[in-house]
Amino acid sequence: MKSAKNLLVPFIVLIMLVIGLIVYSAVERFRNTEPSETSDGVYDVLYYNPGDISSISVYNRETGHSSVVKCLLDSDNNIQYEYLGDDAEPGVYYAQYKLSDYVSSLTSFYSSTIVSKTGNFSEYGLDNPSYTLTISLVNGTVTNVYLGNKTPDTKYCYMFVEGAQDIYLVSSDKLVQADKTAISFLDPTVLRIDSKNLKAVHFDRKSDGLSLDAAVALSASGITSYEIVKPYHHPASAYFANMVDNLLNLEISEYIEINDLSKYGLDDPAFHFVLALTNGEKTEIYFSDLINEYYYGYIAGYDKYFKLNKYQLENLDMMETVLIDSYICYCFAKDISSINVTYGDKSFKFDLNVAEGRSITDDRSTVTLDGRNAKVSDSSGRSYCSILFESIACIKIGGIDTEATVDTSKGPVITISFIGKNYATTDFEFYTRDADSYYVLKNGEYMGFYVYSGEIFNDGAYDTYNYGFWKAYELLSEAISGSVNGIYDIPAA
């Protein structure tokens, strides 16, 4: 008898375990339609594992439109999504991650509030719901979810699951998701062009009439650079290059439906680009002005409009002098053998022998001014020959005036001749524009730019980074004459 009792206890335990397993399985099976309250008071209203979903269909009562996403497992057990809504276009690629987010959002619902347990659906817009979600599982189970009105503060909306009476508050973001159509799932990468395949860029801007044409150059190391070829010839700046690079890899915030182009500034676009490829193809892109932190745009030949935030396409409004190289003749000491400057009846010759990878002050570099050793520094180590070279290499463009007629009859005020290590000579001539500026000619042709007189004659005093190049020459000459053991300090005023 005692032995039988001893056997009975484990048998009862076994039965209880089996019952517990059955109950657990039933809960897991029906947890999607039988919400439970978590320890923190949040109701797990509805949730499906992504791998268990066969498809989801969302019906919009107001428009009569249905968005449908089919879910399939590939050979690697990765979920592949296919958009099959009423507005699906054959051959169009819909972004997998966008479809994944859509399915995930509309198959998982959590709430902290039950607003009704009586099923009074009409009070919450659920007797004729705004959206009906039909979720089909791979095991054949089908669940309908209904979304109704927004709450007065618009932060939430009402929802319930078919077969239940409970009505919950869920985030109104669910309505935003449910309202999505095919256009919402398009790949946000509008353009993907390899700069190696780019031949030329045209950019024009309505606000100031700016129009630039740039040729594309590819270095031996594969670095792309841009040269403005119209309305003048001059290197483009890094800001221009960055703007073009953003275009070549253009990603948008989203596609949008636009019926009234004037509302979005696209009846008369503010910005226009033409990207010409080496194979002869051209891509034409238009953008609006900035509207509430967004640009709106389209690509010619396509019927879809998009918007992108201001950080996705920068530098559109930059001044022309910023979109081009800031200096008239920027160069590196390693490439120059001599710089000759003439001002009236005065002149100087600045000779350099600076090897690749070395600085102008390197012990192995040779720098002379009119045959005199020009490697003189102040007590802090600031080099006077560096001051002169920097002031010549960094003559800043003051402004652009392509329509000017330059009077060359009286000859230039000042001339700079660069002789490169390859023996090529480049001449820059400065002609009077007004009392404070000079037109610049390069090899006898007007560059379309002018510079302010400070770039030539400014005396920076103790600010050795603020010298015009003629004053920098006078300072270096003075330093050479007054130096002791290669050191010279600017006298106190």
Coordinates of C-alpha atoms in Angstrom, one line a residue:
M1 CA 0.0 0.0 0.0
K2 CA 2.8 2.3 0.9
S3 CA 4.5 1.5 -2.3
A4 CA 1.4 2.4 -4.3
K5 CA 1.2 5.7 -2.5
N6 CA 4.8 6.4 -3.4
L7 CA 4.1 5.7 -7.0
L8 CA 1.0 7.9 -6.9
V9 CA 2.9 11.1 -6.0
P10 CA 5.2 11.1 -9.1
F11 CA 2.2 10.2 -11.2
I12 CA 0.2 13.2 -9.9
V13 CA 3.2 15.5 -10.5
L14 CA 3.5 14.1 -14.0
I15 CA -0.2 14.8 -14.7
M16 CA 0.2 18.3 -13.4
L17 CA 3.2 18.9 -15.6
V18 CA 1.3 17.7 -18.7
I19 CA -1.7 19.9 -17.8
G20 CA 0.7 22.8 -17.3
L21 CA 2.2 22.2 -20.7
I22 CA -1.2 22.0 -22.4
V23 CA -2.3 25.3 -20.7
Y24 CA 1.0 27.0 -21.7
S25 CA 0.6 25.8 -25.3
A26 CA -2.9 27.1 -25.4
V27 CA -1.9 30.4 -24.0
E28 CA 0.9 30.7 -26.6
R29 CA -1.6 29.7 -29.3
F30 CA -4.2 32.2 -28.4
R31 CA -2.1 34.9 -26.9
N32 CA -2.6 36.9 -30.1
T33 CA -6.4 37.2 -29.5
E34 CA -6.4 37.0 -25.7
P35 CA -4.4 40.1 -24.4
S36 CA -2.6 39.8 -21.2
E37 CA -1.4 42.5 -18.8
T38 CA 2.3 42.7 -18.1
S39 CA 3.8 43.5 -14.7
D40 CA 4.2 47.1 -15.7
G41 CA 0.5 47.5 -16.7
V42 CA 1.0 47.3 -20.4
Y43 CA -1.3 45.0 -22.3
D44 CA 0.2 42.7 -24.9
V45 CA -2.7 43.1 -27.2
L46 CA -1.4 41.4 -30.3
Y47 CA 1.9 40.0 -31.5
Y48 CA 3.1 37.7 -34.2
N49 CA 6.6 36.4 -34.9
P50 CA 7.7 37.7 -38.3
G51 CA 8.5 34.2 -39.5
D52 CA 4.9 33.1 -38.8
I53 CA 3.3 35.7 -41.0
S54 CA 2.2 34.8 -44.5
S55 CA 0.7 38.2 -45.5
I56 CA -0.9 41.3 -44.3
S57 CA -3.6 43.3 -46.1
V58 CA -4.7 46.8 -45.0
Y59 CA -8.0 48.2 -46.3
N60 CA -8.5 51.9 -46.2
R61 CA -12.2 52.6 -45.9
E62 CA -12.0 56.2 -47.0
T63 CA -10.1 55.6 -50.2
G64 CA -11.1 52.0 -50.9
H65 CA -7.4 51.2 -51.3
S66 CA -5.8 48.0 -50.2
S67 CA -2.1 47.6 -49.4
V68 CA -0.9 44.0 -49.4
V69 CA 2.4 42.6 -48.4
K70 CA 3.3 39.0 -48.9
C71 CA 6.0 37.4 -46.7
L72 CA 8.1 34.4 -48.0
L73 CA 11.0 32.6 -46.6
D74 CA 14.0 32.1 -48.9
S75 CA 16.4 29.1 -49.0
D76 CA 18.4 30.8 -46.2
N77 CA 15.3 31.2 -44.0
N78 CA 15.4 35.0 -44.5
I79 CA 12.0 36.7 -45.0
Q80 CA 11.5 38.3 -48.4
Y81 CA 8.7 40.8 -48.8
E82 CA 6.6 41.4 -51.9
Y83 CA 4.3 44.4 -52.3
L84 CA 1.0 43.4 -54.0
G85 CA -1.3 46.3 -53.2
D86 CA -3.8 47.8 -55.6
D87 CA -1.2 50.4 -56.8
A88 CA 1.8 48.0 -57.2
E89 CA 3.7 48.7 -60.4
P90 CA 5.3 45.8 -62.3
G91 CA 9.1 45.9 -62.3
V92 CA 9.3 48.5 -59.5
Y93 CA 11.6 47.7 -56.6
Y94 CA 10.1 48.2 -53.2
A95 CA 12.6 48.5 -50.3
Q96 CA 12.7 45.4 -48.2
Y97 CA 13.5 47.2 -45.0
K98 CA 10.5 49.5 -45.5
L99 CA 8.2 46.6 -46.1
S100 CA 9.6 44.8 -43.1
D101 CA 9.0 47.8 -40.8
Y102 CA 5.5 48.1 -42.1
V103 CA 4.6 44.4 -41.4
S104 CA 6.3 44.5 -38.0
S105 CA 4.5 47.7 -37.0
L106 CA 1.0 46.4 -38.0
T107 CA 1.4 42.9 -36.4
S108 CA 2.4 44.0 -33.0
F109 CA 0.1 46.1 -30.7
Y110 CA 0.7 47.1 -27.1
S111 CA -1.5 49.3 -24.9
S112 CA -1.6 50.7 -21.4
T113 CA -5.3 51.5 -21.6
I114 CA -8.5 49.5 -22.1
V115 CA -11.1 52.2 -22.8
S116 CA -14.1 49.8 -23.0
K117 CA -15.0 46.2 -22.3
T118 CA -18.5 46.4 -23.6
G119 CA -17.9 46.5 -27.3
N120 CA -19.6 49.9 -27.9
F121 CA -17.8 50.2 -31.2
S122 CA -19.7 53.2 -32.7
E123 CA -18.5 55.5 -29.9
Y124 CA -14.9 55.0 -31.1
G125 CA -15.4 54.8 -34.8
L126 CA -15.0 51.1 -34.8
D127 CA -18.5 50.1 -36.1
N128 CA -17.2 51.3 -39.5
P129 CA -13.4 51.3 -38.9
S130 CA -11.1 53.6 -40.8
Y131 CA -8.7 50.7 -41.4
T132 CA -9.1 46.9 -41.5
L133 CA -6.0 44.8 -41.1
T134 CA -6.1 41.2 -42.1
I135 CA -3.2 39.2 -40.9
S136 CA -2.7 35.7 -42.4
L137 CA -0.3 33.2 -40.8
V138 CA 1.5 30.3 -42.5
N139 CA -0.6 27.9 -40.4
G140 CA -3.8 29.2 -42.0
T141 CA -5.0 31.3 -39.1
V142 CA -6.5 34.7 -40.1
T143 CA -6.9 37.6 -37.7
N144 CA -8.7 40.9 -38.4
V145 CA -7.6 44.1 -36.5
Y146 CA -9.6 47.3 -36.7
L147 CA -8.5 50.9 -36.2
G148 CA -10.9 53.6 -35.5
N149 CA -10.9 57.3 -34.5
K150 CA -8.1 59.3 -33.0
T151 CA -8.4 60.5 -29.4
P152 CA -9.1 64.3 -29.0
D153 CA -5.4 64.9 -28.3
T154 CA -4.5 62.9 -31.5
K155 CA -1.8 61.0 -29.7
Y156 CA -3.8 57.7 -29.8
C157 CA -6.4 55.9 -31.7
Y158 CA -8.9 53.1 -30.8
M159 CA -8.5 49.5 -31.9
F160 CA -9.9 46.1 -31.3
V161 CA -9.3 42.5 -32.5
E162 CA -12.1 40.6 -34.2
G163 CA -13.8 38.2 -31.8
A164 CA -13.1 40.3 -28.7
Q165 CA -15.0 43.1 -27.0
D166 CA -12.2 45.0 -25.4
I167 CA -11.3 48.3 -27.1
Y168 CA -7.7 49.6 -26.5
L169 CA -5.8 52.9 -27.0
V170 CA -2.8 52.5 -29.2
S171 CA -0.4 55.0 -30.7
S172 CA -1.8 57.0 -33.6
D173 CA 1.4 56.2 -35.4
K174 CA -0.4 53.0 -36.3
L175 CA -2.8 55.1 -38.4
V176 CA 0.2 56.6 -40.2
Q177 CA 1.5 53.1 -41.0
A178 CA -1.9 51.9 -42.1
D179 CA -2.2 54.8 -44.5
K180 CA 0.9 53.9 -46.5
T181 CA 0.6 53.0 -50.1
A182 CA 3.1 51.8 -52.8
I183 CA 4.9 55.2 -53.0
S184 CA 5.8 54.8 -49.3
F185 CA 7.8 51.7 -50.0
L186 CA 9.9 52.9 -52.9
D187 CA 13.7 52.7 -52.4
P188 CA 14.9 56.1 -51.0
T189 CA 18.0 55.9 -53.1
V190 CA 17.0 58.0 -56.1
L191 CA 20.4 58.1 -57.8
R192 CA 23.5 56.0 -57.5
I193 CA 26.1 57.2 -60.1
D194 CA 29.8 56.3 -59.9
S195 CA 31.8 59.5 -60.2
K196 CA 34.1 57.6 -62.6
N197 CA 31.2 57.6 -65.1
L198 CA 30.5 61.3 -64.8
K199 CA 31.7 63.6 -67.5
A200 CA 30.2 67.1 -66.7
V201 CA 27.9 68.9 -64.3
H202 CA 25.6 71.8 -65.0
F203 CA 24.1 73.8 -62.0
D204 CA 21.9 76.8 -62.1
R205 CA 20.1 78.7 -59.4
K206 CA 17.1 81.0 -59.8
S207 CA 17.6 83.3 -56.8
D208 CA 20.7 85.0 -58.2
G209 CA 20.9 83.7 -61.8
L210 CA 24.0 81.6 -61.1
S211 CA 24.9 79.2 -63.8
L212 CA 28.0 77.0 -63.7
D213 CA 29.3 74.3 -66.0
A214 CA 31.9 72.0 -64.6
A215 CA 34.1 69.4 -66.3
V216 CA 35.1 66.3 -64.3
A217 CA 38.7 65.1 -64.0
L218 CA 39.8 61.8 -62.5
S219 CA 43.4 61.6 -61.1
A220 CA 45.6 58.6 -61.5
S221 CA 44.8 57.7 -57.9
G222 CA 41.1 57.7 -58.6
I223 CA 40.2 61.0 -57.0
T224 CA 37.5 63.1 -58.7
S225 CA 37.9 66.8 -59.1
Y226 CA 35.8 69.5 -60.8
E227 CA 36.9 72.4 -63.0
I228 CA 34.5 75.2 -63.7
V229 CA 34.6 75.8 -67.5
K230 CA 31.7 78.3 -67.9
P231 CA 31.3 81.2 -67.4
Y232 CA 35.1 81.1 -66.5
H233 CA 37.8 78.6 -66.0
H234 CA 38.7 77.9 -62.4
P235 CA 38.8 74.9 -60.1
A236 CA 35.7 74.2 -58.1
S237 CA 35.9 74.0 -54.3
A238 CA 35.4 71.1 -52.0
Y239 CA 31.9 72.5 -51.3
F240 CA 30.9 72.1 -54.9
A241 CA 32.4 68.6 -55.0
N242 CA 30.4 67.7 -51.8
M243 CA 27.2 69.0 -53.4
V244 CA 27.7 66.9 -56.5
D245 CA 28.7 63.8 -54.5
N246 CA 25.4 64.1 -52.6
L247 CA 23.6 64.2 -55.9
L248 CA 25.4 61.2 -57.3
N249 CA 24.3 59.2 -54.2
L250 CA 21.0 61.0 -53.7
E251 CA 18.8 59.6 -50.9
I252 CA 15.5 61.2 -50.1
S253 CA 13.2 61.2 -47.1
E254 CA 10.2 59.9 -48.9
Y255 CA 8.2 60.0 -52.1
I256 CA 5.1 62.1 -52.0
E257 CA 2.0 62.7 -54.0
I258 CA 1.9 66.2 -55.5
N259 CA -1.1 67.6 -57.4
D260 CA -0.4 71.3 -57.1
L261 CA 3.3 71.9 -58.1
S262 CA 3.1 75.6 -57.1
K263 CA 2.4 74.6 -53.5
Y264 CA 5.8 72.9 -53.3
G265 CA 7.8 75.4 -55.5
L266 CA 8.1 73.0 -58.4
D267 CA 6.2 74.9 -61.0
D268 CA 9.3 77.1 -61.2
P269 CA 12.1 75.2 -59.4
A270 CA 14.8 77.1 -57.6
F271 CA 17.6 74.7 -58.4
H272 CA 18.5 72.7 -61.5
F273 CA 21.2 70.1 -62.2
V274 CA 22.2 68.2 -65.3
L275 CA 24.5 65.3 -64.8
A276 CA 26.2 64.2 -68.1
L277 CA 27.7 60.7 -68.2
T278 CA 30.6 59.4 -70.2
N279 CA 28.2 57.1 -72.1
G280 CA 26.2 60.1 -73.4
E281 CA 23.3 59.7 -71.0
K282 CA 22.0 62.7 -69.0
T283 CA 20.1 63.0 -65.8
E284 CA 18.2 66.2 -65.1
I285 CA 17.1 67.0 -61.5
Y286 CA 15.0 69.9 -60.2
F287 CA 14.6 71.1 -56.6
S288 CA 12.4 73.6 -54.8
D289 CA 13.7 76.2 -52.4
L290 CA 13.8 75.1 -48.8
I291 CA 10.3 74.8 -47.4
N292 CA 9.9 74.0 -43.7
E293 CA 13.3 72.3 -43.6
Y294 CA 12.7 70.2 -46.7
Y295 CA 13.5 70.4 -50.4
Y296 CA 11.0 69.0 -52.9
G297 CA 12.2 67.6 -56.2
Y298 CA 11.8 65.4 -59.2
I299 CA 13.9 63.8 -61.9
A300 CA 13.0 64.8 -65.5
G301 CA 11.3 61.9 -67.2
Y302 CA 9.9 60.4 -64.0
D303 CA 6.4 61.0 -62.7
K304 CA 7.3 60.7 -59.0
Y305 CA 8.0 63.6 -56.6
F306 CA 10.1 63.4 -53.5
K307 CA 11.2 65.4 -50.5
L308 CA 14.5 65.4 -48.6
N309 CA 15.7 67.3 -45.6
K310 CA 18.2 70.1 -45.8
Y311 CA 21.0 67.9 -44.5
Q312 CA 20.6 65.4 -47.4
L313 CA 21.6 68.0 -50.0
E314 CA 23.8 70.8 -48.7
N315 CA 25.5 73.8 -50.2
L316 CA 22.7 74.7 -52.7
D317 CA 22.6 78.3 -51.4
M318 CA 26.3 78.9 -51.0
M319 CA 27.8 82.0 -52.5
E320 CA 29.5 81.5 -55.9
T321 CA 32.8 82.5 -54.4
V322 CA 32.5 79.6 -52.0
L323 CA 31.5 77.0 -54.6
I324 CA 34.8 77.7 -56.5
D325 CA 38.3 77.6 -55.2
S326 CA 38.8 80.7 -53.0
Y327 CA 42.2 81.6 -54.4
I328 CA 43.3 82.9 -57.8
C329 CA 46.5 80.8 -58.0
Y330 CA 46.7 78.3 -55.1
C331 CA 49.8 76.2 -55.5
F332 CA 52.3 74.0 -53.6
A333 CA 55.9 75.0 -52.9
K334 CA 57.1 71.5 -54.2
D335 CA 55.8 72.4 -57.7
I336 CA 57.4 75.8 -58.0
S337 CA 60.9 76.7 -58.9
S338 CA 60.6 80.5 -59.1
I339 CA 58.1 83.3 -58.5
N340 CA 58.8 86.7 -60.1
V341 CA 56.9 89.8 -59.1
T342 CA 56.9 93.2 -60.6
Y343 CA 55.3 96.3 -59.2
G344 CA 56.0 99.5 -61.1
D345 CA 59.8 99.9 -61.2
K346 CA 60.3 97.4 -58.4
S347 CA 60.6 93.7 -58.6
F348 CA 61.8 90.6 -56.8
K349 CA 62.6 87.0 -57.6
F350 CA 61.7 84.3 -55.1
D351 CA 63.4 81.0 -55.9
L352 CA 62.4 77.7 -54.2
N353 CA 63.8 74.2 -54.2
V354 CA 61.4 72.1 -52.0
A355 CA 61.2 68.4 -52.5
E356 CA 58.0 66.3 -52.5
G357 CA 57.0 65.6 -48.9
R358 CA 59.2 68.4 -47.4
S359 CA 58.2 71.8 -46.1
I360 CA 59.6 75.1 -47.2
T361 CA 61.4 75.4 -43.9
D362 CA 63.0 72.0 -44.0
D363 CA 66.8 72.0 -43.6
R364 CA 67.0 70.3 -47.0
S365 CA 64.9 73.0 -48.7
T366 CA 66.5 75.9 -50.4
V367 CA 64.7 79.3 -50.6
T368 CA 66.2 82.6 -51.8
L369 CA 65.0 86.1 -52.3
D370 CA 66.9 87.9 -55.0
G371 CA 69.8 85.5 -54.4
R372 CA 69.8 86.0 -50.6
N373 CA 69.0 83.1 -48.2
A374 CA 65.4 83.7 -47.3
K375 CA 65.1 81.1 -44.5
V376 CA 64.7 83.5 -41.6
S377 CA 62.3 83.1 -38.7
D378 CA 61.2 85.0 -35.6
S379 CA 62.0 83.9 -32.1
S380 CA 58.8 81.7 -32.0
G381 CA 59.8 79.9 -35.1
R382 CA 57.5 81.6 -37.6
S383 CA 59.2 81.6 -41.0
Y384 CA 59.2 84.8 -43.0
C385 CA 59.7 83.0 -46.3
S386 CA 56.6 81.0 -45.4
I387 CA 54.7 84.2 -44.9
L388 CA 55.7 85.4 -48.4
F389 CA 54.9 82.1 -50.1
E390 CA 51.5 81.8 -48.3
S391 CA 50.5 85.3 -49.1
I392 CA 51.2 84.7 -52.9
A393 CA 49.6 81.2 -53.0
C394 CA 46.5 82.3 -51.1
I395 CA 45.5 85.5 -52.9
K396 CA 41.8 85.4 -52.2
I397 CA 39.1 86.2 -54.8
G398 CA 37.2 89.2 -53.7
G399 CA 34.3 88.9 -56.1
I400 CA 33.1 87.8 -59.5
D401 CA 32.3 90.1 -62.4
T402 CA 32.2 88.2 -65.7
E403 CA 30.6 91.1 -67.6
A404 CA 33.4 93.6 -66.9
T405 CA 35.5 95.1 -69.6
V406 CA 39.1 95.5 -68.4
D407 CA 41.1 98.5 -69.6
T408 CA 44.6 97.1 -70.3
S409 CA 45.8 100.1 -72.2
K410 CA 47.9 101.4 -69.3
G411 CA 49.4 98.0 -68.4
P412 CA 49.1 96.1 -65.2
V413 CA 49.7 97.6 -61.8
I414 CA 51.4 94.4 -60.6
T415 CA 52.4 91.1 -62.2
I416 CA 53.2 87.7 -60.8
S417 CA 54.9 85.0 -62.9
F418 CA 55.0 81.4 -61.6
I419 CA 57.7 79.1 -63.1
G420 CA 57.0 75.5 -62.4
K421 CA 59.5 72.7 -62.0
N422 CA 58.2 71.5 -65.3
Y423 CA 59.3 74.9 -66.8
A424 CA 55.7 76.0 -67.5
T425 CA 55.1 79.7 -66.8
T426 CA 51.9 81.1 -65.6
D427 CA 51.4 84.9 -65.5
F428 CA 48.9 86.8 -63.4
E429 CA 48.3 90.5 -64.0
F430 CA 46.4 92.9 -61.8
Y431 CA 44.6 95.9 -63.4
T432 CA 42.9 98.7 -61.5
R433 CA 39.2 98.2 -61.0
D434 CA 38.6 100.9 -58.5
A435 CA 40.4 102.5 -55.5
D436 CA 40.3 99.3 -53.5
S437 CA 40.3 96.4 -56.0
Y438 CA 42.0 94.9 -59.1
Y439 CA 40.8 92.8 -62.0
V440 CA 42.9 89.7 -62.6
L441 CA 44.1 88.3 -65.9
K442 CA 45.7 84.9 -66.2
N443 CA 48.1 84.5 -69.2
G444 CA 46.5 87.5 -70.8
E445 CA 42.9 86.5 -70.4
Y446 CA 40.5 88.0 -67.9
M447 CA 39.6 85.5 -65.2
G448 CA 36.2 87.0 -64.4
F449 CA 37.5 87.8 -60.9
Y450 CA 38.8 90.7 -58.9
V451 CA 40.8 90.9 -55.7
Y452 CA 40.8 93.6 -53.0
S453 CA 44.0 95.6 -52.5
G454 CA 44.5 94.2 -49.1
E455 CA 45.6 90.9 -50.8
I456 CA 48.6 92.8 -52.1
F457 CA 49.3 95.7 -49.7
N458 CA 47.9 94.8 -46.3
D459 CA 50.4 95.3 -43.5
G460 CA 49.6 92.6 -40.8
A461 CA 52.1 94.0 -38.3
Y462 CA 52.4 91.3 -35.7
D463 CA 49.7 89.2 -37.3
T464 CA 51.9 87.3 -39.7
Y465 CA 48.9 85.5 -41.3
N466 CA 47.4 88.7 -42.5
Y467 CA 49.9 90.2 -45.0
G468 CA 49.4 91.2 -48.6
F469 CA 52.0 89.6 -50.8
W470 CA 53.9 92.9 -51.6
K471 CA 54.1 93.8 -47.9
A472 CA 55.1 90.2 -47.1
Y473 CA 58.0 90.6 -49.6
E474 CA 59.1 93.9 -47.9
L475 CA 58.9 92.1 -44.5
L476 CA 61.0 89.2 -45.7
S477 CA 63.6 91.6 -47.2
E478 CA 63.7 93.5 -43.9
A479 CA 64.1 90.2 -42.0
I480 CA 66.9 89.0 -44.1
S481 CA 68.8 92.3 -43.7
G482 CA 68.2 92.5 -40.0
S483 CA 68.5 88.9 -39.0
V484 CA 71.1 87.5 -36.5
N485 CA 71.9 83.8 -36.9
G486 CA 68.7 83.4 -39.0
I487 CA 66.4 85.1 -36.3
Y488 CA 64.6 88.4 -36.7
D489 CA 61.7 89.8 -34.6
I490 CA 59.4 92.5 -35.8
P491 CA 60.3 95.7 -33.9
A492 CA 57.9 97.0 -31.4
A493 CA 55.8 99.9 -32.7

